[in-house]
mmCIF file of C-alpha atoms in Angstrom:
data_model
loop_
_atom_site.group_PDB
_atom_site.id
_atom_site.type_symbol
_atom_site.label_atom_id
_atom_site.label_comp_id
_atom_site.label_asym_id
_atom_site.label_seq_id
_atom_site.Cartn_x
_atom_site.Cartn_y
_atom_site.Cartn_z
ATOM 1 C CA MET M 1 3.426 -21.822 20.506
ATOM 2 C CA ASP M 2 2.503 -18.451 22.037
ATOM 3 C CA ASP M 3 5.209 -16.850 20.153
ATOM 4 C CA ILE M 4 4.076 -17.926 16.640
ATOM 5 C CA ASN M 5 0.529 -16.829 17.657
ATOM 6 C CA LEU M 6 2.171 -13.254 18.432
ATOM 7 C CA ILE M 7 3.800 -13.319 14.922
ATOM 8 C CA ILE M 8 0.580 -14.405 13.131
ATOM 9 C CA ASP M 9 -1.325 -11.637 14.670
ATOM 10 C CA PHE M 10 1.396 -9.142 14.010
ATOM 11 C CA PHE M 11 1.516 -10.225 9.984
ATOM 12 C CA LYS M 12 -2.443 -10.208 10.204
ATOM 13 C CA TRP M 13 -2.649 -6.720 11.467
ATOM 14 C CA PHE M 14 0.195 -5.590 9.321
ATOM 15 C CA SER M 15 -1.772 -6.944 6.435
ATOM 16 C CA ILE M 16 -4.835 -5.309 7.295
ATOM 17 C CA ILE M 17 -3.217 -2.042 7.907
ATOM 18 C CA ASN M 18 -1.233 -2.093 4.495
ATOM 19 C CA ILE M 19 -4.353 -3.100 2.773
ATOM 20 C CA SER M 20 -6.283 -0.179 4.039
ATOM 21 C CA VAL M 21 -3.698 2.199 3.006
ATOM 22 C CA ILE M 22 -3.719 0.774 -0.385
ATOM 23 C CA ILE M 23 -7.562 1.160 -0.608
ATOM 24 C CA LEU M 24 -7.248 4.863 0.447
ATOM 25 C CA PHE M 25 -4.414 5.479 -1.900
ATOM 26 C CA TYR M 26 -6.450 4.254 -4.895
ATOM 27 C CA ILE M 27 -9.459 6.166 -3.571
ATOM 28 C CA LEU M 28 -7.530 9.321 -3.590
ATOM 29 C CA LEU M 29 -6.041 8.490 -7.082
ATOM 30 C CA TYR M 30 -9.273 7.776 -8.514
ATOM 31 C CA PHE M 31 -11.491 10.463 -6.898
ATOM 32 C CA ALA M 32 -9.105 13.260 -5.686
ATOM 33 C CA PHE M 33 -6.147 13.250 -7.974
ATOM 34 C CA ASP M 34 -6.366 17.013 -8.089
ATOM 35 C CA PHE M 35 -6.403 17.127 -4.471
ATOM 36 C CA VAL M 36 -3.375 15.250 -4.260
ATOM 37 C CA TYR M 37 -1.458 17.090 -6.927
ATOM 38 C CA MET M 38 -1.979 20.493 -5.680
ATOM 39 C CA PRO M 39 0.466 20.575 -2.832
ATOM 40 C CA TYR M 40 2.988 19.191 -4.915
ATOM 41 C CA LYS M 41 2.535 21.440 -8.198
ATOM 42 C CA LYS M 42 5.051 23.875 -7.285
ATOM 43 C CA ILE M 43 7.659 21.706 -6.283
ATOM 44 C CA TYR M 44 7.199 19.219 -8.946
ATOM 45 C CA MET M 45 9.063 20.069 -11.761
ATOM 46 C CA GLY M 46 7.267 17.692 -14.430
ATOM 47 C CA SER M 47 3.915 17.630 -16.085
ATOM 48 C CA LYS M 48 0.630 16.502 -14.610
ATOM 49 C CA GLU M 49 0.869 13.312 -16.640
ATOM 50 C CA ASP M 50 4.266 12.710 -15.291
ATOM 51 C CA PHE M 51 3.229 13.022 -11.682
ATOM 52 C CA ASN M 52 0.439 10.586 -12.526
ATOM 53 C CA LYS M 53 2.481 8.180 -13.870
ATOM 54 C CA SER M 54 5.011 8.455 -10.589
ATOM 55 C CA LEU M 55 2.195 8.066 -8.355
ATOM 56 C CA ILE M 56 1.009 4.941 -10.268
ATOM 57 C CA ASN M 57 4.331 3.496 -10.155
ATOM 58 C CA ILE M 58 4.632 4.206 -6.242
ATOM 59 C CA TYR M 59 1.334 2.548 -6.049
ATOM 60 C CA LEU M 60 2.041 -0.744 -8.074
ATOM 61 C CA HIS M 61 5.518 -1.007 -5.834
ATOM 62 C CA TYR M 62 3.616 -0.511 -2.831
ATOM 63 C CA ARG M 63 0.991 -3.226 -3.652
ATOM 64 C CA ILE M 64 3.854 -5.673 -4.545
ATOM 65 C CA GLN M 65 5.853 -5.142 -1.407
ATOM 66 C CA THR M 66 2.586 -5.358 0.660
ATOM 67 C CA GLY M 67 2.014 -8.787 -0.824
ATOM 68 C CA PHE M 68 5.606 -10.122 -0.442
ATOM 69 C CA PHE M 69 6.459 -8.622 3.099
ATOM 70 C CA ALA M 70 2.911 -8.998 4.587
ATOM 71 C CA ILE M 71 0.455 -11.031 3.131
ATOM 72 C CA ILE M 72 2.563 -14.071 1.733
ATOM 73 C CA PRO M 73 4.261 -14.463 5.306
ATOM 74 C CA TYR M 74 1.000 -14.196 7.056
ATOM 75 C CA ILE M 75 -0.656 -17.148 4.720
ATOM 76 C CA THR M 76 2.497 -19.060 4.957
ATOM 77 C CA LEU M 77 2.493 -18.867 8.829
ATOM 78 C CA LEU M 78 -1.312 -19.902 8.769
ATOM 79 C CA ILE M 79 -0.429 -23.012 6.519
ATOM 80 C CA ILE M 80 2.401 -23.936 8.816
ATOM 81 C CA THR M 81 0.297 -23.811 12.152
ATOM 82 C CA ASN M 82 -2.352 -25.800 10.642
#
């Protein structure tokens, strides 16, 4: 039973860290897009709109993967143990 609690704690903190990264990423995209865009301005060959679309695409994929690999296993383990 101790091993399952270790795994539950792992997924709990894994979910918390990933959700924090998602929130930080959202804040940076919403409030400081130019701050994010400036370092990549010279190496990214597309337009600013293309860069924005790429970042939104990365953000959406990261949210889906966080749910699939962190949140769903955590909730599943909580259901199994109770």
